[in-house]
PDB file of C-alpha atoms in Angstrom:
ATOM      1  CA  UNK A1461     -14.070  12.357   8.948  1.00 70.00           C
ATOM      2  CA  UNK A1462     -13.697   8.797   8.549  1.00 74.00           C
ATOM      3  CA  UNK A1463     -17.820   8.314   8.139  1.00 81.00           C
ATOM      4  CA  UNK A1464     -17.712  11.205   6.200  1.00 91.00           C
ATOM      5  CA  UNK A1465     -15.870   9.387   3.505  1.00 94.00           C
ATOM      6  CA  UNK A1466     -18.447   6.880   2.433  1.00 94.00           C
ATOM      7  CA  UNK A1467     -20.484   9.219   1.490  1.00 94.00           C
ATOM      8  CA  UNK A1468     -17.999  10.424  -0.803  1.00 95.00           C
ATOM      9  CA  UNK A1469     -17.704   7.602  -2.244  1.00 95.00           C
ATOM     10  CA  UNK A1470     -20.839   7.165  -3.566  1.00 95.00           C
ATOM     11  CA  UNK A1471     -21.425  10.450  -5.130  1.00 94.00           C
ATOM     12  CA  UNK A1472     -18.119   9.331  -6.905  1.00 95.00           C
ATOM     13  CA  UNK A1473     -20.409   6.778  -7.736  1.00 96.00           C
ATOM     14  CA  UNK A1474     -23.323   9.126  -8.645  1.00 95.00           C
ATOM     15  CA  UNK A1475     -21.154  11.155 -10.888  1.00 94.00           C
ATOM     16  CA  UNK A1476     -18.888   8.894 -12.767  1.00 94.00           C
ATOM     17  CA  UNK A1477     -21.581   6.553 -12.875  1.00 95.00           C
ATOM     18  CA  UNK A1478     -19.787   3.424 -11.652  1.00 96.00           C
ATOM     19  CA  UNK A1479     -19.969   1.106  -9.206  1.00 96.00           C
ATOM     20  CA  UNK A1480     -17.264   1.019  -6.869  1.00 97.00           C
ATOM     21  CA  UNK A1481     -15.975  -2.374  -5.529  1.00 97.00           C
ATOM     22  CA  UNK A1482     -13.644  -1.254  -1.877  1.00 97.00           C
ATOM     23  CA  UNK A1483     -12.146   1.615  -1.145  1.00 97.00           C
ATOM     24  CA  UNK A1484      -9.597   1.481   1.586  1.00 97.00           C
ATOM     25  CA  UNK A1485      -7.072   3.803   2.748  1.00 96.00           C
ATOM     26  CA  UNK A1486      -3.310   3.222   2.494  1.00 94.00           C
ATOM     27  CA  UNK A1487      -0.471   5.574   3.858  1.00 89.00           C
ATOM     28  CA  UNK A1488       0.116   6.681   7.539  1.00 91.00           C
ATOM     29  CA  UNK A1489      -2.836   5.849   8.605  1.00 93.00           C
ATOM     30  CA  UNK A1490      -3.543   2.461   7.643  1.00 93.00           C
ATOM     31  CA  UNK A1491       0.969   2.093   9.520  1.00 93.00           C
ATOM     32  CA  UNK A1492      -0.847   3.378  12.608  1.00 93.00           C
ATOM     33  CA  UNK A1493       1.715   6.353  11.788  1.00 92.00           C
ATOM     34  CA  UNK A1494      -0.822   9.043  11.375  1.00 90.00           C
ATOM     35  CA  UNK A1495       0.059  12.658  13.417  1.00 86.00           C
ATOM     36  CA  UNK A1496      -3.075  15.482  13.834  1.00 84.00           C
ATOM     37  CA  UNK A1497      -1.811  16.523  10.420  1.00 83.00           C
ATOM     38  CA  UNK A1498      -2.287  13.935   8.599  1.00 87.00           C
ATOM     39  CA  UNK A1499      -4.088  13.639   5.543  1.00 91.00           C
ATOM     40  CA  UNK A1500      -6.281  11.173   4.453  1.00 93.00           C
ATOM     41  CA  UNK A1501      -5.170   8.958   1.335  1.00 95.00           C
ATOM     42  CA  UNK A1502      -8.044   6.609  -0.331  1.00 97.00           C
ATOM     43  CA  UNK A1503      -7.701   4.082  -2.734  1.00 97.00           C
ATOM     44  CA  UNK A1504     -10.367   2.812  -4.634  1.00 98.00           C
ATOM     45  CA  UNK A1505     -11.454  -0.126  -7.454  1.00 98.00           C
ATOM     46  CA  UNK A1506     -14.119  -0.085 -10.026  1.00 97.00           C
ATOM     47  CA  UNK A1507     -16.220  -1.422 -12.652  1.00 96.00           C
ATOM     48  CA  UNK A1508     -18.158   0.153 -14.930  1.00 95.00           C
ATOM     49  CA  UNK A1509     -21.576  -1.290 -16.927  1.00 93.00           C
ATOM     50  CA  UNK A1510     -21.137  -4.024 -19.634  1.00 94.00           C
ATOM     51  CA  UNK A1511     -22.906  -1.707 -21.724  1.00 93.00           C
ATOM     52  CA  UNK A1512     -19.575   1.043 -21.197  1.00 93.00           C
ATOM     53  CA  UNK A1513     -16.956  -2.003 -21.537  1.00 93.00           C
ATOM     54  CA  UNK A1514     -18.603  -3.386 -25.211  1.00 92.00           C
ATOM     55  CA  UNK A1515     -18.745   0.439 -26.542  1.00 91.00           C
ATOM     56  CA  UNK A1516     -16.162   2.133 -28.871  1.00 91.00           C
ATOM     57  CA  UNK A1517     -16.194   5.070 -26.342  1.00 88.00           C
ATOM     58  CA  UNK A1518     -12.872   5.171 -24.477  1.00 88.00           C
ATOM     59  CA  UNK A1519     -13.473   5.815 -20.455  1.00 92.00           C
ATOM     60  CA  UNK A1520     -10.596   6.061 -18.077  1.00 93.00           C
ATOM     61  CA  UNK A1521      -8.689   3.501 -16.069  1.00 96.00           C
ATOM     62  CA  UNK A1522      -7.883   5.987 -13.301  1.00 97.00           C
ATOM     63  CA  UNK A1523     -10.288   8.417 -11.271  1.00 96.00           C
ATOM     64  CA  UNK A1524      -8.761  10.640  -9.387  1.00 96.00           C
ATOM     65  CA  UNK A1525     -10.160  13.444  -7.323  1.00 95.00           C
ATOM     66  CA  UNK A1526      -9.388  15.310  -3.692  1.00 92.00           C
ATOM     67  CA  UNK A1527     -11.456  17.229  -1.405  1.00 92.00           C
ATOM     68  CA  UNK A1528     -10.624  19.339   1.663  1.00 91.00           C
ATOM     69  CA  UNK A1529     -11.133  19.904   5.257  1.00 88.00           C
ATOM     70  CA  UNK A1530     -15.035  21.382   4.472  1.00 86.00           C
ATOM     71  CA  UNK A1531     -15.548  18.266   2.031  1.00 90.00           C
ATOM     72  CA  UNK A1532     -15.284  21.186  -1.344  1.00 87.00           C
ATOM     73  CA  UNK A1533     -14.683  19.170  -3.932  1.00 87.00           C
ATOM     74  CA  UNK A1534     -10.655  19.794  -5.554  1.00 86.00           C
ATOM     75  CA  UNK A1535      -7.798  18.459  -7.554  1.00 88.00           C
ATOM     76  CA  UNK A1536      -6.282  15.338  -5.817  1.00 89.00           C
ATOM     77  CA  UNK A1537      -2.642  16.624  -5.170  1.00 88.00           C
ATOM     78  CA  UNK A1538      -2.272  18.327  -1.954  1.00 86.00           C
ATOM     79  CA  UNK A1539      -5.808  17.525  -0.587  1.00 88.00           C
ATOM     80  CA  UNK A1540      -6.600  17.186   2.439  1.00 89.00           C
ATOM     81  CA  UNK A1541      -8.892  13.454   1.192  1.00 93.00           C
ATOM     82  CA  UNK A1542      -6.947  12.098  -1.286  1.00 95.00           C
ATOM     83  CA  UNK A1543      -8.525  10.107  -3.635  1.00 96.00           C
ATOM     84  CA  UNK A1544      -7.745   7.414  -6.431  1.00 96.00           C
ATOM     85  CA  UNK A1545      -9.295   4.720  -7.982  1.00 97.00           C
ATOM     86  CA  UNK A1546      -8.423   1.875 -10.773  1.00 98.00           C
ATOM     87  CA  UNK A1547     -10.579   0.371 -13.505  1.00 97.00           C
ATOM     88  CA  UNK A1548     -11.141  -3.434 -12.041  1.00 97.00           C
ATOM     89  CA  UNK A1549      -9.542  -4.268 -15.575  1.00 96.00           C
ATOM     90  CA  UNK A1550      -6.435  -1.966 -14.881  1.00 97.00           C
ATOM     91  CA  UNK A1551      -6.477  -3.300 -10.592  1.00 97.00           C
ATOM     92  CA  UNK A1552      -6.161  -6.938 -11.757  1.00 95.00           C
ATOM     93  CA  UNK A1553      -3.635  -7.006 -14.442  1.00 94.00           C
ATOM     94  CA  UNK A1554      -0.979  -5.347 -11.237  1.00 94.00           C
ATOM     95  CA  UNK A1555      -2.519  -8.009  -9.356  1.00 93.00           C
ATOM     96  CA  UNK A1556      -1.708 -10.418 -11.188  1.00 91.00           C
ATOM     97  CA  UNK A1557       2.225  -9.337 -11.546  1.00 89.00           C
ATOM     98  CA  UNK A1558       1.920  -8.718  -7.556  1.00 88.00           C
ATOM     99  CA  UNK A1559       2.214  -5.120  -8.304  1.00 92.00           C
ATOM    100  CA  UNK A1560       3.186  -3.692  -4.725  1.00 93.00           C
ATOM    101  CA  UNK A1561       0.711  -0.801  -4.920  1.00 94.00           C
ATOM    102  CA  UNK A1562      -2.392  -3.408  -5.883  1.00 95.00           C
ATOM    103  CA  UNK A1563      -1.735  -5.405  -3.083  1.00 95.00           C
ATOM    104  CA  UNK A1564      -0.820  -3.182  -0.440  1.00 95.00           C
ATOM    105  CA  UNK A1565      -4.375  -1.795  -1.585  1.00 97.00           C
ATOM    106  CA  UNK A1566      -6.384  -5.365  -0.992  1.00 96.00           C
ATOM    107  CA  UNK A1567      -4.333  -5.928   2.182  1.00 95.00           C
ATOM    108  CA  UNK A1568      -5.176  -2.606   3.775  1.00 95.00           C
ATOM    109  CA  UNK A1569      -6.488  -2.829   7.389  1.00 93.00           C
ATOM    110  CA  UNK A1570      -9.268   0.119   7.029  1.00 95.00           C
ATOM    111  CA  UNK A1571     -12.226  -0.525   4.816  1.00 96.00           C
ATOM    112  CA  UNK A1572     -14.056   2.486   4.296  1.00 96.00           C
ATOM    113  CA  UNK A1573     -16.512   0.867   1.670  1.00 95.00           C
ATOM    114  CA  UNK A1574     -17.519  -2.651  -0.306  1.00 95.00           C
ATOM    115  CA  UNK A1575     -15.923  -5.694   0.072  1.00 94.00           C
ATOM    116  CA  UNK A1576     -12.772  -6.919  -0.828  1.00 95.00           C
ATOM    117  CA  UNK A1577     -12.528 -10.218   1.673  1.00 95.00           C
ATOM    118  CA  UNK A1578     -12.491 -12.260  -1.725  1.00 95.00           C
ATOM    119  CA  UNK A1579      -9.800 -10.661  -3.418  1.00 95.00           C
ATOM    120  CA  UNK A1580      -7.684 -10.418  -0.636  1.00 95.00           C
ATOM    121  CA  UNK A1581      -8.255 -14.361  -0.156  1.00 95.00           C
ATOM    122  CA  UNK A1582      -6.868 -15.022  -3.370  1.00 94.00           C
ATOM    123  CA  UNK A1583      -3.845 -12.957  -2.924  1.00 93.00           C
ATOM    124  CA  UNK A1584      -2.936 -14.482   0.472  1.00 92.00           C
ATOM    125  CA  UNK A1585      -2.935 -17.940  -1.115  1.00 90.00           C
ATOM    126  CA  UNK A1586      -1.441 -16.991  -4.580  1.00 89.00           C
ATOM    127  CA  UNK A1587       1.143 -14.208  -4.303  1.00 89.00           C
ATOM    128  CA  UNK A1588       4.538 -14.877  -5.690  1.00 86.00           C
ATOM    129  CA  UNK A1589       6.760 -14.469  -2.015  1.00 88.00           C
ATOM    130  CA  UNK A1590      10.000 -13.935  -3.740  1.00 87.00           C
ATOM    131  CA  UNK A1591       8.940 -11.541  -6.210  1.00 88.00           C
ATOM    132  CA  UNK A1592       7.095  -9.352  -3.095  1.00 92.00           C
ATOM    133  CA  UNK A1593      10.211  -9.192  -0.935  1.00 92.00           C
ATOM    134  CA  UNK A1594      12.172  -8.020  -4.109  1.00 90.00           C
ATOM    135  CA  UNK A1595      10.019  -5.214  -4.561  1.00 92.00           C
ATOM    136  CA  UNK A1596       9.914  -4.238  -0.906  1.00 94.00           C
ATOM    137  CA  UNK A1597      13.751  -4.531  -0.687  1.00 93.00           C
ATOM    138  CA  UNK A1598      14.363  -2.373  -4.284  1.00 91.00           C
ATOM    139  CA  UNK A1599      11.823   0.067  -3.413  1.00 93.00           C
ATOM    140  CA  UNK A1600      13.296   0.237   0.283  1.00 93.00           C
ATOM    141  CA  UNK A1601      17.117   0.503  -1.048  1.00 92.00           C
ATOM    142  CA  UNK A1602      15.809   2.925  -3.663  1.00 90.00           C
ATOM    143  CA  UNK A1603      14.149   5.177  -1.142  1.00 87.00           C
ATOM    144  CA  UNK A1604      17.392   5.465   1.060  1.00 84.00           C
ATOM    145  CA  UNK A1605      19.459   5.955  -2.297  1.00 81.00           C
ATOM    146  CA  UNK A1606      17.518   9.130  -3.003  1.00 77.00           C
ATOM    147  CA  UNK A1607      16.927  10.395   0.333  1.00 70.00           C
ATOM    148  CA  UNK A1608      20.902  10.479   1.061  1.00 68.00           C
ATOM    149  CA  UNK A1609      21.510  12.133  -2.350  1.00 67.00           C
ATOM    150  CA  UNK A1610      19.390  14.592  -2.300  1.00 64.00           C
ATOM    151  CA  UNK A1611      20.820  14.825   1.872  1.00 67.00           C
ATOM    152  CA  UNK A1612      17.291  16.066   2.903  1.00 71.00           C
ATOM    153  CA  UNK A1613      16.443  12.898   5.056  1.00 79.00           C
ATOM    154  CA  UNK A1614      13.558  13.441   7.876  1.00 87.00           C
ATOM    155  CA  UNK A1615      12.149  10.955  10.383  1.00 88.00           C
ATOM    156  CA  UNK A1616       9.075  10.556   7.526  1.00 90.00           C
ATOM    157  CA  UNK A1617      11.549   9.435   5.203  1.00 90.00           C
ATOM    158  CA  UNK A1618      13.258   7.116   7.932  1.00 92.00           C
ATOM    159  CA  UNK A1619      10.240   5.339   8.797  1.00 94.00           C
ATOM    160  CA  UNK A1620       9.085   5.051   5.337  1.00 94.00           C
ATOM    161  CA  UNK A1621      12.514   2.892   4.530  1.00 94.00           C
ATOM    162  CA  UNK A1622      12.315   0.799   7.929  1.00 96.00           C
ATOM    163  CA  UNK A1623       8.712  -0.002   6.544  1.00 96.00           C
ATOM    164  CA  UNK A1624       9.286  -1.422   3.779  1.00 97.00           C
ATOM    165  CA  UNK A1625      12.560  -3.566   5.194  1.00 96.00           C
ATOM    166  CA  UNK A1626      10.098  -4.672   8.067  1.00 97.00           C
ATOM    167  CA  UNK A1627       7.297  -6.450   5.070  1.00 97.00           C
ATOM    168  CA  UNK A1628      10.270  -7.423   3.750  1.00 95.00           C
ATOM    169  CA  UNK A1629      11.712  -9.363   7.057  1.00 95.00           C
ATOM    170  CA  UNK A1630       8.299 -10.960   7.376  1.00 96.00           C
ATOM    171  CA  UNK A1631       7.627 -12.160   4.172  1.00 94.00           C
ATOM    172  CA  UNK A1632      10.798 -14.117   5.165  1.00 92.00           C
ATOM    173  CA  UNK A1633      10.063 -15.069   8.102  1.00 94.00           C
ATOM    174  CA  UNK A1634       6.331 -15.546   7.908  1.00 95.00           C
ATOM    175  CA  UNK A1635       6.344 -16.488   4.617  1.00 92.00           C
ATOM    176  CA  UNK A1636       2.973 -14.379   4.807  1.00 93.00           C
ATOM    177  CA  UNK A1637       1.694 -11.318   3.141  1.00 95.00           C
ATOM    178  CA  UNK A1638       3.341  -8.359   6.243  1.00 96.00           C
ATOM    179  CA  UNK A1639       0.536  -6.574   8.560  1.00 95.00           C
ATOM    180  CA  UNK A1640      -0.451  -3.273   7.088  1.00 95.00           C
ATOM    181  CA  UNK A1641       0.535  -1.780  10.285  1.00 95.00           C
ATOM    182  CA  UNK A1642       3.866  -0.997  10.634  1.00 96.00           C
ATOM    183  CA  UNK A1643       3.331  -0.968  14.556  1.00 95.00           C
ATOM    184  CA  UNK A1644       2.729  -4.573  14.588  1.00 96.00           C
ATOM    185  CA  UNK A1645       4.920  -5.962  12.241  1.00 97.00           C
ATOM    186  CA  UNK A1646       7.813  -4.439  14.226  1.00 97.00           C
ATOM    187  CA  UNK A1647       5.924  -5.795  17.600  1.00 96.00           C
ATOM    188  CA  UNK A1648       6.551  -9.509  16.012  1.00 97.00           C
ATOM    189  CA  UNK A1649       9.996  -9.073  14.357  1.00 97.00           C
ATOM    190  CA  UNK A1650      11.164  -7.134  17.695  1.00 95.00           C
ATOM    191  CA  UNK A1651      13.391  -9.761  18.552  1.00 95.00           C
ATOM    192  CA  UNK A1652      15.406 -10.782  15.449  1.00 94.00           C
ATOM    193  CA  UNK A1653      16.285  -6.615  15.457  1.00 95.00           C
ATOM    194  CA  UNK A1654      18.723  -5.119  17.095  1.00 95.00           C
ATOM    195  CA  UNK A1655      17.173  -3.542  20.098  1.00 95.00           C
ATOM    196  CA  UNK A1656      19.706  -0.062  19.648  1.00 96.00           C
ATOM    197  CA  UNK A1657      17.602   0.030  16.079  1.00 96.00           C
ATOM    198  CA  UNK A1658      14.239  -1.227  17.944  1.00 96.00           C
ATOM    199  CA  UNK A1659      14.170   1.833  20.262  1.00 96.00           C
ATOM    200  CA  UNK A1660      15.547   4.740  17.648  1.00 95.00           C
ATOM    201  CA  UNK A1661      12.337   3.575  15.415  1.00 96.00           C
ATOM    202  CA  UNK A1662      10.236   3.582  18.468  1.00 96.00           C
ATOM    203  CA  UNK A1663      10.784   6.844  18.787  1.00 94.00           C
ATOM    204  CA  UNK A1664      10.756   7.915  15.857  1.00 94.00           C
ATOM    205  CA  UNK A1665       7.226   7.094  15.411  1.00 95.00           C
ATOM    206  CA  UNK A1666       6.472   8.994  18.812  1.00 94.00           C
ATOM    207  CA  UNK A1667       8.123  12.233  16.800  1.00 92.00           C
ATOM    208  CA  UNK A1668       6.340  11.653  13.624  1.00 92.00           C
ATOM    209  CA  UNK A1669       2.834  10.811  15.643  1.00 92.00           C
ATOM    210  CA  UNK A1670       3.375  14.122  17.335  1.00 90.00           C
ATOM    211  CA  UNK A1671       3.629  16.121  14.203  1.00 86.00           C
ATOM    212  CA  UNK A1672       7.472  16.061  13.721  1.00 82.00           C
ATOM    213  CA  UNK A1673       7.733  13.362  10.991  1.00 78.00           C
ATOM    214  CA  UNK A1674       9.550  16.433   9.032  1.00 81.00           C
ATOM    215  CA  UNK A1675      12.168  17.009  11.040  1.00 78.00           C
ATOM    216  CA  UNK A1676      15.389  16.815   9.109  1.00 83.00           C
ATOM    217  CA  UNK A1677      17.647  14.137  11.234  1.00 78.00           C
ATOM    218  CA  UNK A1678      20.894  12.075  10.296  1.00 82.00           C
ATOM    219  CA  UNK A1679      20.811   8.585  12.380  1.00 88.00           C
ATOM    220  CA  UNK A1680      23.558   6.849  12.079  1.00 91.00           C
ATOM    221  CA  UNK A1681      22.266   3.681  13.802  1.00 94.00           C
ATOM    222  CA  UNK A1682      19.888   3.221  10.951  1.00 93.00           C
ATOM    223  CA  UNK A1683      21.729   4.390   8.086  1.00 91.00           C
ATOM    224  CA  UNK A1684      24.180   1.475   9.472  1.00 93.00           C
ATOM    225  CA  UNK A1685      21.293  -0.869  10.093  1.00 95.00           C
ATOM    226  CA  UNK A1686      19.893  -0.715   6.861  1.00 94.00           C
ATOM    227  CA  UNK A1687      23.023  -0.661   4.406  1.00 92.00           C
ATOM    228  CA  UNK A1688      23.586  -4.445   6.679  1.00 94.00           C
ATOM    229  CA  UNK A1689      20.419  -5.685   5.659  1.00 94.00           C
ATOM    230  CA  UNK A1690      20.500  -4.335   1.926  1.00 93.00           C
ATOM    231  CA  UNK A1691      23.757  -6.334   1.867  1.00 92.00           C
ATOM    232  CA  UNK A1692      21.926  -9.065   3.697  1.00 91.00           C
ATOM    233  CA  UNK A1693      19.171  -8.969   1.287  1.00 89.00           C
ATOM    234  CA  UNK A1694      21.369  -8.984  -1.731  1.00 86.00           C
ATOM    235  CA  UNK A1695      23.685 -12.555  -0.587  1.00 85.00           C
ATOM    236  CA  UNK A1696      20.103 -14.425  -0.604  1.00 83.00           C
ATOM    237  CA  UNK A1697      19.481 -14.788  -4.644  1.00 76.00           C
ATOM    238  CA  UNK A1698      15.819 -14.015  -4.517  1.00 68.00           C
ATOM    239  CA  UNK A1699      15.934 -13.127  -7.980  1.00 67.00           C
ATOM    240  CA  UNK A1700      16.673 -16.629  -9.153  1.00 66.00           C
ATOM    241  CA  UNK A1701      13.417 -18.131  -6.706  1.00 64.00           C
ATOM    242  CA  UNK A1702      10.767 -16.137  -8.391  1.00 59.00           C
ATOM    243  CA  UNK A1703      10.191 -18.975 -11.230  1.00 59.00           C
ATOM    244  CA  UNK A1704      10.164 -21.146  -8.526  1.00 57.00           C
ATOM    245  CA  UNK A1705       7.198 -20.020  -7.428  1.00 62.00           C
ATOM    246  CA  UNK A1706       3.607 -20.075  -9.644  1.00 65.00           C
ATOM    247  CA  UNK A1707       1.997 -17.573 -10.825  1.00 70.00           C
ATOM    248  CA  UNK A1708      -1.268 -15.881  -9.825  1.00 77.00           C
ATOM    249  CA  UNK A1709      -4.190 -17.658 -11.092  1.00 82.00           C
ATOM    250  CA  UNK A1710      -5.691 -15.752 -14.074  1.00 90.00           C
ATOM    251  CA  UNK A1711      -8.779 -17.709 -14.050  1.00 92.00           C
ATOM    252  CA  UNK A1712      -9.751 -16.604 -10.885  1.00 94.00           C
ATOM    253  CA  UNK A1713      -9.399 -13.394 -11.759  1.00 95.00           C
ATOM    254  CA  UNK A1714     -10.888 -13.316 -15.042  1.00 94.00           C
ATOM    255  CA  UNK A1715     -13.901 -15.449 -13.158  1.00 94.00           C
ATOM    256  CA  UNK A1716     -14.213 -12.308 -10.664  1.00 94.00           C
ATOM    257  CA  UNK A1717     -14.526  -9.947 -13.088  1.00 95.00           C
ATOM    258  CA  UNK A1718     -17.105 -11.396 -15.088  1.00 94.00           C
ATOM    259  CA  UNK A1719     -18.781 -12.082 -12.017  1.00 94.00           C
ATOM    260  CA  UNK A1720     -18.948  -8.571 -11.326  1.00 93.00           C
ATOM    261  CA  UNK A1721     -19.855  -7.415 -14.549  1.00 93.00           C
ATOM    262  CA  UNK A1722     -22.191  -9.727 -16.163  1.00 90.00           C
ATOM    263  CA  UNK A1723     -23.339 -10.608 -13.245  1.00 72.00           C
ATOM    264  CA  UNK A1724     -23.452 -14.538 -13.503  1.00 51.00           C
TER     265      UNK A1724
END
C-alpha cells in the first residue's frame, strides 16, 4: 500500500490542480504502533499557482479526501487512507506559532512524497522549546482528563497519553524536537522512568501491535505515573520561559513561500 500512495497523491494533484510540497504520514504508524488493522493517515502541504493566489476566486485552505482498501475514492472519515492537506499559506502561519499538528507533520519519519528536509531544518533550529513541551503536557493532561471521565480508557488511549509525556520528557532533556517514534524515544528516556511503568508500556504496545489497542483496561501504575509527572510538569513554570525564547523566523518563511510560488 505504501507505493500505492504516491500515486494518489498526484492525481490529488491532477484534480485539484496543485502542486503538492510532502506528504507524510502521522499516527500509529509513523509511533511504530501500527497493528494489521491499522489505517493509514496522510498529511499533506500545498501551493497553488500565482495566477489562483492574485485572483478574487476563493479556493480552500484544507483538502481533504479518503480512499479504501481497493483505492475507490471516499469521504475522509473512517477511510481506510486518510487523507489531509493544508494550503502552504494556512501550514506556515501554525508553523510559525509551533502549532503541534504542523510540526509533528514536518518531523514525521515516513515521507511518502516531495521534500520537506528544508522546512524541517528550520524548525529544528527555530522552535520555541518551552512553548512545545506546554502543548505536549496540556494536550497529554487533557487526554487523560477525558479518557477517565468519560471511564472508557483502552490501551490506545494509554499509549496515546504516555506519547505525548515521552516528547515532552525529551524536549527537556534533549532540548531537541522528540523522535516521531514513540519506540525510540522511550528506548532513550528508559532510564530516567520507572522500570514498573517501562515494562506495563512495553506491553502495552505488544497488545495494541497485535490488534488489541481497544481493549478497555484500568492501570493503575500509569494512572499513578502520569498524575506524578503532570504535577511534575506543573512545579517547573514553563509558562513564564516561553518569552524567553525567540520566535520563529518569519522571513524565512515568507522567503520559502515565495520561493515556491514565484519561483525566484
Amino acid at each position: 500500500m505504501e507505493q500505492k500512495i504516491p500515486e494518489l497523491i498526484k492525481r490529488i494533484e491532477e484534480e485539484k490542480k496543485i502542486t503538492i510540497i510532502f506528504a507524510v504520514e502521522v499516527g500509529s504508524r509513523a509511533w511504530e504502533l501500527n497493528s494489521k488493522e491499522s489505517d493509514y493517515d496522510v498529511r499533506f502541504v500545498f501551493h497553488r499557482s500565482l495566477e489562483d493566489y492574485i485572483s478574487i476566486t476563493k479556493f480552500d485552505e484544507q483538502i481533504d479526501v479518503g480512499f479504501d482498501k481497493d483505492l475507490k475514492q471516499r469521504e475522509r472519515d473512517g477511510a481506510y487512507i486518510e487523507m489531509s492537506g493544508f494550503d502552504i499559506f494556512k501550514y506556515c502561519k501554525l508553523l510559525s506559532s509551533c502549532n503541534l499538528a504542523s510540526i509533528d507533520w514536518v518531523n514525521s519519519n515516513i515521507v511518502y512524497y516531495g521534500n520537506k528536509e528544508e522546512l524541517k531544518n528550520f524548525v529544528e533550529n527555530n522552535f520555541n522549546r518551552p512553548k512545545l513541551f506546554i502543548q505536549y503536557y496540556c494536550t497529554a493532561k487533557g487526554s487523560l482528563k477525558s479518557h477517565m471521565t468519560s471511564k472508557n480508557i483502552n490501551i490506545k488511549k494509554y499509549l496515546h497519553v504516555m506519547l505525548l509525556i515521552l516528547n515532552a520528557e525529551y524536549i527537556l532533556k534533549f532540548k531537541k524536537l522528540p523522535n516521531t517514534s514513540m519506540i525510540k524515544n522511550l528506548e532513550e528516556l528508559e532510564k530516567d522512568i520507572p522500570t514498573e511503568v517501562v515494562q506495563k508500556i512495553k506491553e502495552l504496545i505488544e497488545l495494541k501491535k497485535n490488534g488489541h489497542g481497544k481493549d478497555n483496561k484500568e492501570i493503575p501504575v500509569l494512572d499513578k505515573y502520569y498524575n506524578q509527572i503532570f504535577e511534575r510538569y506543573k512545579s517547573l513554570g514553563y509558562e513564564k520561559k516561553i518569552k524567553e525564547e525567540k520566535s520563529m523566523d518569519i522571513n524565512f518563511l515568507n522567503q520559502y513561500i515565495q520561493k515556491l510560488i514565484i519561483k525566484k
